[in-house]
mmCIF file of C-alpha atoms in Angstrom:
data_model
loop_
_atom_site.group_PDB
_atom_site.id
_atom_site.type_symbol
_atom_site.label_atom_id
_atom_site.label_comp_id
_atom_site.label_asym_id
_atom_site.label_seq_id
_atom_site.Cartn_x
_atom_site.Cartn_y
_atom_site.Cartn_z
ATOM 1 C CA MET A 1 23.940 -1.826 35.943
ATOM 2 C CA SER A 2 22.399 -5.367 36.100
ATOM 3 C CA GLN A 3 19.626 -5.811 38.614
ATOM 4 C CA THR A 4 20.421 -8.417 41.416
ATOM 5 C CA SER A 5 18.176 -9.737 43.959
ATOM 6 C CA PRO A 6 19.007 -8.806 47.754
ATOM 7 C CA ALA A 7 19.715 -12.522 48.504
ATOM 8 C CA SER A 8 22.456 -12.634 46.037
ATOM 9 C CA LYS A 9 23.972 -9.300 46.901
ATOM 10 C CA THR A 10 24.058 -10.716 50.530
ATOM 11 C CA CYS A 11 25.685 -13.759 50.221
ATOM 12 C CA ALA A 12 26.810 -16.516 47.954
ATOM 13 C CA CYS A 13 26.019 -19.284 50.500
ATOM 14 C CA ARG A 14 22.277 -19.245 50.257
ATOM 15 C CA ASN A 15 21.901 -22.262 52.482
ATOM 16 C CA LEU A 16 23.465 -20.477 55.345
ATOM 17 C CA ILE A 17 20.901 -17.315 54.775
ATOM 18 C CA ARG A 18 18.242 -20.400 55.247
ATOM 19 C CA CYS A 19 19.873 -21.268 58.456
ATOM 20 C CA TYR A 20 19.868 -17.661 59.488
ATOM 21 C CA ALA A 21 16.284 -17.387 58.615
ATOM 22 C CA GLY A 22 15.234 -20.264 60.925
ATOM 23 C CA GLU A 23 14.319 -22.930 58.529
ATOM 24 C CA ALA A 24 14.283 -26.614 58.959
ATOM 25 C CA GLY A 25 16.661 -28.881 57.306
ATOM 26 C CA ARG A 26 19.707 -31.271 57.774
ATOM 27 C CA LEU A 27 22.927 -30.086 59.286
ATOM 28 C CA PHE A 28 26.009 -31.722 58.500
ATOM 29 C CA LEU A 29 29.387 -31.626 60.557
ATOM 30 C CA TRP A 30 32.534 -32.877 59.742
ATOM 31 C CA PHE A 31 35.073 -33.032 62.434
ATOM 32 C CA PRO A 32 39.065 -32.699 62.183
ATOM 33 C CA VAL A 33 39.837 -35.666 64.367
ATOM 34 C CA PRO A 34 37.693 -38.650 65.836
ATOM 35 C CA HIS A 35 38.534 -37.068 69.258
ATOM 36 C CA THR A 36 36.183 -34.071 68.324
ATOM 37 C CA LEU A 37 33.255 -36.526 67.545
ATOM 38 C CA THR A 38 33.723 -38.164 71.307
ATOM 39 C CA LYS A 39 32.936 -34.745 72.544
ATOM 40 C CA VAL A 40 30.056 -34.027 70.889
ATOM 41 C CA ILE A 41 28.180 -37.308 70.829
ATOM 42 C CA PRO A 42 27.247 -37.274 74.614
ATOM 43 C CA TYR A 43 25.610 -33.728 73.988
ATOM 44 C CA LEU A 44 23.775 -35.011 71.197
ATOM 45 C CA LYS A 45 22.286 -37.767 73.220
ATOM 46 C CA GLN A 46 21.585 -35.820 76.112
ATOM 47 C CA ALA A 47 19.588 -33.257 74.047
ATOM 48 C CA ALA A 48 17.934 -36.267 72.462
ATOM 49 C CA PHE A 49 18.973 -35.546 68.706
ATOM 50 C CA ASP A 50 18.441 -38.280 66.280
ATOM 51 C CA TYR A 51 21.809 -38.324 64.500
ATOM 52 C CA GLU A 52 23.791 -40.369 61.830
ATOM 53 C CA LEU A 53 27.378 -40.992 61.902
ATOM 54 C CA MET A 54 29.523 -40.725 58.606
ATOM 55 C CA GLN A 55 31.543 -43.846 57.435
ATOM 56 C CA GLN A 56 34.639 -42.286 55.540
ATOM 57 C CA ARG A 57 35.663 -39.384 58.008
ATOM 58 C CA PRO A 58 34.626 -38.352 61.365
ATOM 59 C CA GLY A 59 31.242 -36.640 61.228
ATOM 60 C CA LEU A 60 27.413 -36.838 61.371
ATOM 61 C CA SER A 61 24.350 -35.366 60.256
ATOM 62 C CA LEU A 62 21.020 -34.614 61.987
ATOM 63 C CA ILE A 63 17.582 -33.265 61.213
ATOM 64 C CA CYS A 64 16.846 -29.812 62.673
ATOM 65 C CA GLU A 65 13.654 -28.097 63.426
ATOM 66 C CA SER A 66 13.332 -24.313 62.688
ATOM 67 C CA GLY A 67 16.110 -22.531 64.613
ATOM 68 C CA GLN A 68 17.842 -25.787 65.927
ATOM 69 C CA ALA A 69 20.917 -25.618 63.612
ATOM 70 C CA GLN A 70 22.136 -22.410 65.128
ATOM 71 C CA GLU A 71 21.394 -23.784 68.635
ATOM 72 C CA VAL A 72 23.344 -27.186 67.835
ATOM 73 C CA ALA A 73 26.027 -25.097 66.474
ATOM 74 C CA HIS A 74 26.511 -22.764 69.663
ATOM 75 C CA SER A 75 26.414 -25.928 71.869
ATOM 76 C CA ILE A 76 29.067 -27.798 70.037
ATOM 77 C CA ALA A 77 31.264 -24.632 70.079
ATOM 78 C CA GLN A 78 31.280 -24.688 73.924
ATOM 79 C CA LEU A 79 32.585 -28.335 73.819
ATOM 80 C CA VAL A 80 35.705 -28.074 71.331
ATOM 81 C CA ALA A 81 38.959 -26.172 71.436
ATOM 82 C CA PRO A 82 39.702 -23.337 69.329
ATOM 83 C CA ARG A 83 41.490 -24.991 66.765
ATOM 84 C CA GLU A 84 38.404 -27.626 66.468
ATOM 85 C CA LEU A 85 36.011 -24.580 66.222
ATOM 86 C CA ARG A 86 38.056 -23.425 63.020
ATOM 87 C CA GLU A 87 38.473 -26.669 61.454
ATOM 88 C CA THR A 88 35.184 -28.497 61.939
ATOM 89 C CA GLN A 89 33.165 -28.006 58.659
ATOM 90 C CA VAL A 90 29.382 -27.331 58.516
ATOM 91 C CA LEU A 91 26.702 -27.650 55.797
ATOM 92 C CA PHE A 92 23.082 -26.989 56.327
ATOM 93 C CA ILE A 93 20.669 -28.077 53.699
ATOM 94 C CA ARG A 94 17.064 -27.118 53.545
ATOM 95 C CA GLY A 95 14.740 -29.827 54.150
ATOM 96 C CA ALA A 96 15.629 -33.689 54.631
ATOM 97 C CA ILE A 97 17.398 -34.324 51.617
ATOM 98 C CA GLN A 98 21.031 -35.340 51.091
ATOM 99 C CA PRO A 99 23.512 -32.834 49.798
ATOM 100 C CA GLN A 100 24.194 -32.495 46.078
ATOM 101 C CA LEU A 101 27.515 -31.712 44.352
ATOM 102 C CA HIS A 102 26.668 -27.961 43.998
ATOM 103 C CA ASP A 103 25.928 -27.753 47.784
ATOM 104 C CA PHE A 104 29.426 -28.326 48.868
ATOM 105 C CA SER A 105 30.737 -25.021 47.655
ATOM 106 C CA ASP A 106 28.392 -23.897 50.777
ATOM 107 C CA ILE A 107 30.508 -25.538 53.454
ATOM 108 C CA ALA A 108 31.842 -23.199 56.219
ATOM 109 C CA SER A 109 33.855 -23.613 59.279
ATOM 110 C CA LEU A 110 31.888 -24.089 62.624
ATOM 111 C CA GLN A 111 33.315 -20.722 63.784
ATOM 112 C CA ARG A 112 32.000 -18.732 60.480
ATOM 113 C CA PHE A 113 28.875 -20.635 60.512
ATOM 114 C CA ILE A 114 28.148 -19.493 64.091
ATOM 115 C CA LYS A 115 29.244 -15.902 63.314
ATOM 116 C CA PHE A 116 26.980 -15.832 60.341
ATOM 117 C CA SER A 117 24.024 -16.807 62.605
ATOM 118 C CA GLN A 118 24.867 -13.723 64.493
ATOM 119 C CA SER A 119 25.128 -11.475 61.554
ATOM 120 C CA ASN A 120 21.553 -10.661 60.862
ATOM 121 C CA TRP A 121 21.601 -6.984 61.365
ATOM 122 C CA LEU A 122 24.428 -6.854 58.842
ATOM 123 C CA ILE A 123 22.656 -9.057 56.345
ATOM 124 C CA ASP A 124 19.588 -6.840 56.704
ATOM 125 C CA MET A 125 21.832 -3.670 55.968
ATOM 126 C CA LEU A 126 23.428 -5.278 53.010
ATOM 127 C CA ALA A 127 20.133 -6.354 51.630
ATOM 128 C CA ALA A 128 18.444 -2.852 51.991
ATOM 129 C CA GLU A 129 21.518 -1.201 50.948
ATOM 130 C CA ARG A 130 21.572 0.857 54.340
ATOM 131 C CA PHE A 131 24.999 2.633 53.822
ATOM 132 C CA THR A 132 26.630 6.010 53.247
ATOM 133 C CA SER A 133 29.965 7.396 52.850
ATOM 134 C CA TYR A 134 31.573 10.175 54.830
ATOM 135 C CA PHE A 135 34.620 12.347 53.160
ATOM 136 C CA GLN A 136 37.922 13.483 54.726
ATOM 137 C CA PRO A 137 39.911 15.890 52.510
ATOM 138 C CA ILE A 138 43.318 15.274 51.468
ATOM 139 C CA VAL A 139 45.215 18.562 50.952
ATOM 140 C CA SER A 140 48.716 19.900 49.900
ATOM 141 C CA ILE A 141 51.112 19.504 52.613
ATOM 142 C CA GLN A 142 52.844 22.615 51.726
ATOM 143 C CA ASP A 143 49.570 24.812 51.500
ATOM 144 C CA THR A 144 46.926 22.969 53.410
ATOM 145 C CA SER A 145 44.218 25.132 52.081
ATOM 146 C CA GLN A 146 44.737 23.440 48.800
ATOM 147 C CA ILE A 147 42.322 20.428 48.626
ATOM 148 C CA TYR A 148 43.520 17.702 46.295
ATOM 149 C CA GLY A 149 40.825 15.095 46.913
ATOM 150 C CA TYR A 150 38.781 13.142 49.362
ATOM 151 C CA GLU A 151 39.088 9.613 51.220
ATOM 152 C CA SER A 152 35.684 8.078 51.027
ATOM 153 C CA LEU A 153 34.828 6.262 54.526
ATOM 154 C CA LEU A 154 32.077 3.799 54.813
ATOM 155 C CA ARG A 155 29.333 4.447 57.363
ATOM 156 C CA GLY A 156 26.328 1.929 58.024
ATOM 157 C CA LEU A 157 22.741 3.190 58.936
ATOM 158 C CA ASP A 158 20.574 1.174 61.272
ATOM 159 C CA GLU A 159 16.748 0.874 60.919
ATOM 160 C CA GLN A 160 16.242 4.172 62.552
ATOM 161 C CA GLY A 161 18.670 5.633 60.474
ATOM 162 C CA ASN A 162 21.695 6.035 62.812
ATOM 163 C CA LEU A 163 25.115 6.022 62.027
ATOM 164 C CA VAL A 164 26.899 2.516 62.358
ATOM 165 C CA MET A 165 30.505 2.958 62.607
ATOM 166 C CA PRO A 166 32.761 0.766 60.275
ATOM 167 C CA GLY A 167 34.798 -1.142 62.986
ATOM 168 C CA ALA A 168 31.677 -3.601 63.955
ATOM 169 C CA MET A 169 30.746 -4.119 60.476
ATOM 170 C CA LEU A 170 34.273 -5.093 59.213
ATOM 171 C CA GLU A 171 34.924 -7.168 62.113
ATOM 172 C CA LEU A 172 31.621 -9.224 61.802
ATOM 173 C CA ALA A 173 31.878 -9.246 57.920
ATOM 174 C CA THR A 174 35.374 -10.585 58.147
ATOM 175 C CA GLU A 175 34.465 -13.602 60.491
ATOM 176 C CA ALA A 176 31.187 -14.269 58.759
ATOM 177 C CA GLY A 177 32.298 -14.410 55.240
ATOM 178 C CA LEU A 178 30.610 -11.327 54.136
ATOM 179 C CA MET A 179 33.574 -9.095 53.232
ATOM 180 C CA PRO A 180 32.860 -9.401 49.322
ATOM 181 C CA GLN A 181 29.451 -7.964 49.896
ATOM 182 C CA LEU A 182 30.462 -5.291 52.472
ATOM 183 C CA ASP A 183 33.459 -4.217 50.253
ATOM 184 C CA ARG A 184 31.165 -3.886 47.212
ATOM 185 C CA ALA A 185 28.701 -1.976 49.077
ATOM 186 C CA ALA A 186 31.418 0.159 50.378
ATOM 187 C CA ARG A 187 32.901 1.087 46.753
ATOM 188 C CA LEU A 188 29.296 1.835 45.372
ATOM 189 C CA SER A 189 28.339 4.024 48.307
ATOM 190 C CA ALA A 190 31.538 5.993 47.586
ATOM 191 C CA ILE A 191 30.945 6.557 44.038
ATOM 192 C CA ALA A 192 27.286 7.391 44.733
ATOM 193 C CA GLN A 193 27.772 9.890 47.247
ATOM 194 C CA ALA A 194 30.797 11.603 45.300
ATOM 195 C CA LYS A 195 28.346 12.086 42.299
ATOM 196 C CA HIS A 196 25.726 13.439 44.646
ATOM 197 C CA HIS A 197 28.252 15.937 46.265
ATOM 198 C CA GLU A 198 29.605 16.758 42.915
ATOM 199 C CA LEU A 199 33.238 16.167 44.224
ATOM 200 C CA THR A 200 36.223 17.680 42.369
ATOM 201 C CA GLY A 201 39.850 16.536 42.795
ATOM 202 C CA ARG A 202 40.817 12.919 43.639
ATOM 203 C CA ILE A 203 38.434 10.353 44.969
ATOM 204 C CA PHE A 204 40.336 7.776 47.112
ATOM 205 C CA ILE A 205 38.330 4.427 47.730
ATOM 206 C CA ASN A 206 39.338 1.587 49.740
ATOM 207 C CA PHE A 207 39.016 -1.785 48.874
ATOM 208 C CA THR A 208 40.127 -5.291 50.192
ATOM 209 C CA PRO A 209 41.897 -7.590 47.514
ATOM 210 C CA THR A 210 40.994 -10.822 49.463
ATOM 211 C CA ALA A 211 37.240 -9.894 49.081
ATOM 212 C CA LEU A 212 37.703 -10.151 45.273
ATOM 213 C CA TYR A 213 37.622 -13.654 43.690
ATOM 214 C CA ASP A 214 37.862 -12.732 40.136
ATOM 215 C CA PRO A 215 38.859 -9.006 39.265
ATOM 216 C CA VAL A 216 36.779 -8.668 36.040
ATOM 217 C CA SER A 217 33.618 -10.058 37.536
ATOM 218 C CA CYS A 218 33.792 -8.573 40.899
ATOM 219 C CA LEU A 219 34.895 -5.220 39.755
ATOM 220 C CA ARG A 220 32.640 -4.813 36.779
ATOM 221 C CA SER A 221 29.920 -3.385 38.629
ATOM 222 C CA THR A 222 32.286 -0.789 40.166
ATOM 223 C CA VAL A 223 33.488 0.321 36.873
ATOM 224 C CA GLU A 224 30.114 0.446 35.532
ATOM 225 C CA ALA A 225 28.847 2.714 38.521
ATOM 226 C CA ILE A 226 31.769 5.190 37.969
ATOM 227 C CA ASP A 227 30.915 5.458 34.353
ATOM 228 C CA LYS A 228 27.325 6.008 35.059
ATOM 229 C CA ALA A 229 28.284 8.619 37.534
ATOM 230 C CA GLY A 230 30.366 10.391 34.815
ATOM 231 C CA ILE A 231 33.653 10.326 36.801
ATOM 232 C CA ASP A 232 36.795 10.393 34.878
ATOM 233 C CA HIS A 233 38.810 7.262 35.569
ATOM 234 C CA GLY A 234 41.953 9.432 36.161
ATOM 235 C CA ARG A 235 40.397 10.934 39.173
ATOM 236 C CA VAL A 236 39.822 7.690 41.237
ATOM 237 C CA VAL A 237 42.551 6.278 43.335
ATOM 238 C CA PHE A 238 41.898 2.663 44.755
ATOM 239 C CA GLU A 239 43.345 2.196 48.409
ATOM 240 C CA VAL A 240 44.901 -1.438 49.103
ATOM 241 C CA VAL A 241 45.531 -1.768 52.671
ATOM 242 C CA GLU A 242 49.063 -2.905 53.344
ATOM 243 C CA SER A 243 48.433 -4.521 56.664
ATOM 244 C CA ASP A 244 46.121 -7.048 55.053
ATOM 245 C CA ASN A 245 49.466 -8.902 54.475
ATOM 246 C CA PRO A 246 48.157 -10.868 51.353
ATOM 247 C CA GLN A 247 49.348 -14.223 51.081
ATOM 248 C CA ASP A 248 48.496 -14.409 47.304
ATOM 249 C CA LEU A 249 50.674 -11.697 46.039
ATOM 250 C CA ALA A 250 49.842 -12.930 42.321
ATOM 251 C CA HIS A 251 46.056 -12.345 42.789
ATOM 252 C CA LEU A 252 46.573 -8.882 44.125
ATOM 253 C CA LYS A 253 48.577 -7.808 41.200
ATOM 254 C CA THR A 254 46.060 -9.214 38.951
ATOM 255 C CA VAL A 255 43.528 -7.070 40.814
ATOM 256 C CA LEU A 256 45.734 -3.718 40.499
ATOM 257 C CA LYS A 257 46.473 -4.483 36.914
ATOM 258 C CA TYR A 258 42.922 -4.505 36.045
ATOM 259 C CA TYR A 259 42.381 -0.956 37.797
ATOM 260 C CA ARG A 260 45.282 0.280 36.249
ATOM 261 C CA ASP A 261 44.305 -1.023 32.692
ATOM 262 C CA ALA A 262 41.015 0.527 33.219
ATOM 263 C CA GLY A 263 42.802 4.168 33.956
ATOM 264 C CA PHE A 264 42.634 4.243 37.673
ATOM 265 C CA SER A 265 45.483 5.141 40.104
ATOM 266 C CA VAL A 266 46.655 2.831 43.046
ATOM 267 C CA ALA A 267 47.683 3.665 46.709
ATOM 268 C CA LEU A 268 49.221 1.652 49.003
ATOM 269 C CA ASP A 269 47.429 2.318 52.319
ATOM 270 C CA ASP A 270 48.778 2.156 55.965
ATOM 271 C CA LEU A 271 52.384 1.858 54.712
ATOM 272 C CA GLY A 272 54.539 0.970 58.005
ATOM 273 C CA SER A 273 51.704 -0.804 59.869
ATOM 274 C CA GLY A 274 52.733 -4.221 58.768
ATOM 275 C CA TYR A 275 55.633 -6.572 58.137
ATOM 276 C CA SER A 276 56.039 -6.532 54.585
ATOM 277 C CA SER A 277 55.990 -2.881 53.645
ATOM 278 C CA LEU A 278 58.898 -2.373 51.599
ATOM 279 C CA ASN A 279 58.629 -5.722 49.791
ATOM 280 C CA LEU A 280 54.900 -4.762 48.824
ATOM 281 C CA LEU A 281 56.226 -1.374 47.981
ATOM 282 C CA HIS A 282 58.621 -3.143 45.409
ATOM 283 C CA GLN A 283 56.138 -5.596 43.925
ATOM 284 C CA LEU A 284 53.121 -3.204 43.654
ATOM 285 C CA ARG A 285 54.729 0.010 42.658
ATOM 286 C CA PRO A 286 51.903 2.237 43.603
ATOM 287 C CA ASP A 287 51.117 5.621 42.485
ATOM 288 C CA PHE A 288 50.635 6.796 45.989
ATOM 289 C CA ILE A 289 51.634 5.504 49.269
ATOM 290 C CA LYS A 290 49.814 6.360 52.498
ATOM 291 C CA LEU A 291 51.811 6.642 55.649
ATOM 292 C CA ASP A 292 50.134 4.921 58.549
ATOM 293 C CA MET A 293 48.748 7.119 61.343
ATOM 294 C CA GLU A 294 50.385 5.203 64.297
ATOM 295 C CA LEU A 295 53.804 5.846 62.583
ATOM 296 C CA ILE A 296 52.785 9.854 62.318
ATOM 297 C CA ARG A 297 51.402 9.955 65.609
ATOM 298 C CA ASP A 298 54.265 11.993 67.465
ATOM 299 C CA VAL A 299 56.673 11.620 64.762
ATOM 300 C CA HIS A 300 58.531 14.976 65.711
ATOM 301 C CA GLN A 301 59.368 13.692 69.120
ATOM 302 C CA ASP A 302 59.814 9.757 68.470
ATOM 303 C CA ILE A 303 63.259 8.875 66.961
ATOM 304 C CA TYR A 304 62.290 5.491 65.920
ATOM 305 C CA LYS A 305 59.335 6.876 64.000
ATOM 306 C CA ALA A 306 61.193 9.669 62.773
ATOM 307 C CA SER A 307 63.771 7.634 61.369
ATOM 308 C CA ILE A 308 61.391 5.215 59.775
ATOM 309 C CA THR A 309 59.199 7.813 58.286
ATOM 310 C CA GLU A 310 62.189 9.681 56.953
ATOM 311 C CA LYS A 311 63.361 6.536 55.098
ATOM 312 C CA LEU A 312 60.127 5.955 53.607
ATOM 313 C CA LEU A 313 59.700 9.560 52.376
ATOM 314 C CA GLU A 314 63.149 9.393 50.903
ATOM 315 C CA ILE A 315 62.491 6.321 49.178
ATOM 316 C CA ALA A 316 59.151 7.691 47.881
ATOM 317 C CA GLN A 317 60.681 10.682 46.462
ATOM 318 C CA LYS A 318 63.471 8.698 44.659
ATOM 319 C CA LEU A 319 60.742 6.593 43.046
ATOM 320 C CA ASP A 320 58.652 9.520 42.231
ATOM 321 C CA ILE A 321 55.621 8.195 44.444
ATOM 322 C CA GLN A 322 53.250 10.597 46.084
ATOM 323 C CA THR A 323 52.792 10.452 49.707
ATOM 324 C CA VAL A 324 49.806 10.916 52.003
ATOM 325 C CA ALA A 325 50.579 11.364 55.779
ATOM 326 C CA GLU A 326 47.476 9.930 57.490
ATOM 327 C CA GLY A 327 46.255 10.916 60.895
ATOM 328 C CA ILE A 328 47.768 14.258 61.268
ATOM 329 C CA GLU A 329 46.464 15.808 64.714
ATOM 330 C CA CYS A 330 48.937 18.505 65.927
ATOM 331 C CA ILE A 331 50.632 21.321 64.229
ATOM 332 C CA GLU A 332 54.159 19.962 65.349
ATOM 333 C CA GLU A 333 53.617 16.696 63.161
ATOM 334 C CA LEU A 334 52.471 18.850 60.219
ATOM 335 C CA HIS A 335 55.509 20.974 60.623
ATOM 336 C CA TRP A 336 57.800 17.913 60.766
ATOM 337 C CA LEU A 337 56.337 16.246 57.659
ATOM 338 C CA GLN A 338 56.424 19.538 55.786
ATOM 339 C CA ASP A 339 60.143 19.942 56.555
ATOM 340 C CA ARG A 340 60.824 16.413 55.052
ATOM 341 C CA GLY A 341 58.928 16.533 51.660
ATOM 342 C CA ALA A 342 55.650 14.448 52.129
ATOM 343 C CA THR A 343 53.287 15.466 49.321
ATOM 344 C CA PHE A 344 49.777 15.532 50.940
ATOM 345 C CA ALA A 345 48.203 15.648 54.370
ATOM 346 C CA GLN A 346 45.266 14.090 55.909
ATOM 347 C CA GLY A 347 43.893 14.206 59.514
ATOM 348 C CA TYR A 348 41.847 15.762 62.165
ATOM 349 C CA LEU A 349 44.226 18.954 62.355
ATOM 350 C CA ILE A 350 43.124 19.692 58.570
ATOM 351 C CA ALA A 351 39.369 18.330 58.822
ATOM 352 C CA ARG A 352 37.339 15.290 60.267
ATOM 353 C CA PRO A 353 35.359 12.999 58.119
ATOM 354 C CA SER A 354 31.879 14.492 57.109
ATOM 355 C CA ALA A 355 28.827 13.477 55.552
ATOM 356 C CA VAL A 356 28.836 16.909 53.517
ATOM 357 C CA PRO A 357 32.531 17.101 52.286
ATOM 358 C CA VAL A 358 34.054 20.500 53.342
ATOM 359 C CA THR A 359 35.241 22.805 50.655
ATOM 360 C CA ALA A 360 37.598 25.069 52.603
ATOM 361 C CA THR A 361 40.553 23.948 54.979
ATOM 362 C CA PRO A 362 42.772 26.023 57.042
ATOM 363 C CA ARG A 363 46.010 27.125 56.016
ATOM 364 C CA PHE A 364 49.070 25.930 57.644
ATOM 365 C CA ASP A 365 52.041 26.616 55.378
ATOM 366 C CA VAL A 366 55.752 26.583 56.288
ATOM 367 C CA SER A 367 56.138 30.620 56.175
ATOM 368 C CA GLN A 368 53.490 30.944 58.840
ATOM 369 C CA LEU A 369 54.937 28.194 61.102
ATOM 370 C CA ASN A 370 58.359 29.413 60.705
ATOM 371 C CA ASN A 371 57.136 32.957 61.709
ATOM 372 C CA SER A 372 54.967 31.893 64.675
#
């Protein structure tokens, strides 16, 4: 695998990294409407900033000393409406030079610029590659002692080695524009840990299609890592999250075609959590569908959930798609799903995610339940 510097792994927006590092430079702001500019100028005058107005569109630039760019951005954010925050564009250039053509690819929204300036802990985590993966078994639903494979779940590590749960990382990465880097780190961690633990069976790896600009270039390192680890492509299942509700379906199809052409399987994750489940099922035609845990919760006693889940299982069976019921927490949910022909089970009733993958799971088969 080719070696890359921590900065290139961390963010393509190198000028934002300079701003995060507190360097001096010139800050450019382009506002959606002239009215926004009239809100900002009084603040800059009161704070005694020397600014220059732009001619072609409402905007300005100002020289910032070390750390001032973040201060200005935060102050302006308090003056504008939420939509203005999202639509104001920002560019930070190191030093007092004017931007060049190649700099304009680093323009970000004011909202993202601020979030990036708050993401130093995540940037450090990405640069130092402080990640690990937990694994949760996926078992045969008719004989839960038979482990079919494992889902890999990302965990971060702080500077003291304490676990950082994925929620905070994913939220900040999304808002700060760091999802491509975090998504890549998650994939590579899953592969490295699967090799370390010498996992057998299928390995389910989550990925975010919107984090991939170009499938070939973005996924090359993932395929190389899988090959270097000696993991057969047929054992790897890439999960795309349905609730992302991707707007660019053609892009998603291109990503999945790349995976399939390389011999990997594809799962549609969290089916039933979004608004376009059946359309995506038709468009993507996955090898697996994973039923969302909110749909599974109390499915045995909720007639609405039961009706929807029964129909999804029926469709999957007719299309020869294997199903994984996620988030099973009680024996009644499991029994209900067994009776209706789900293929695999996953959830706390079977086993919780763990740093060391479990190799034995309890058996809850149909005959034992019917005799209990």
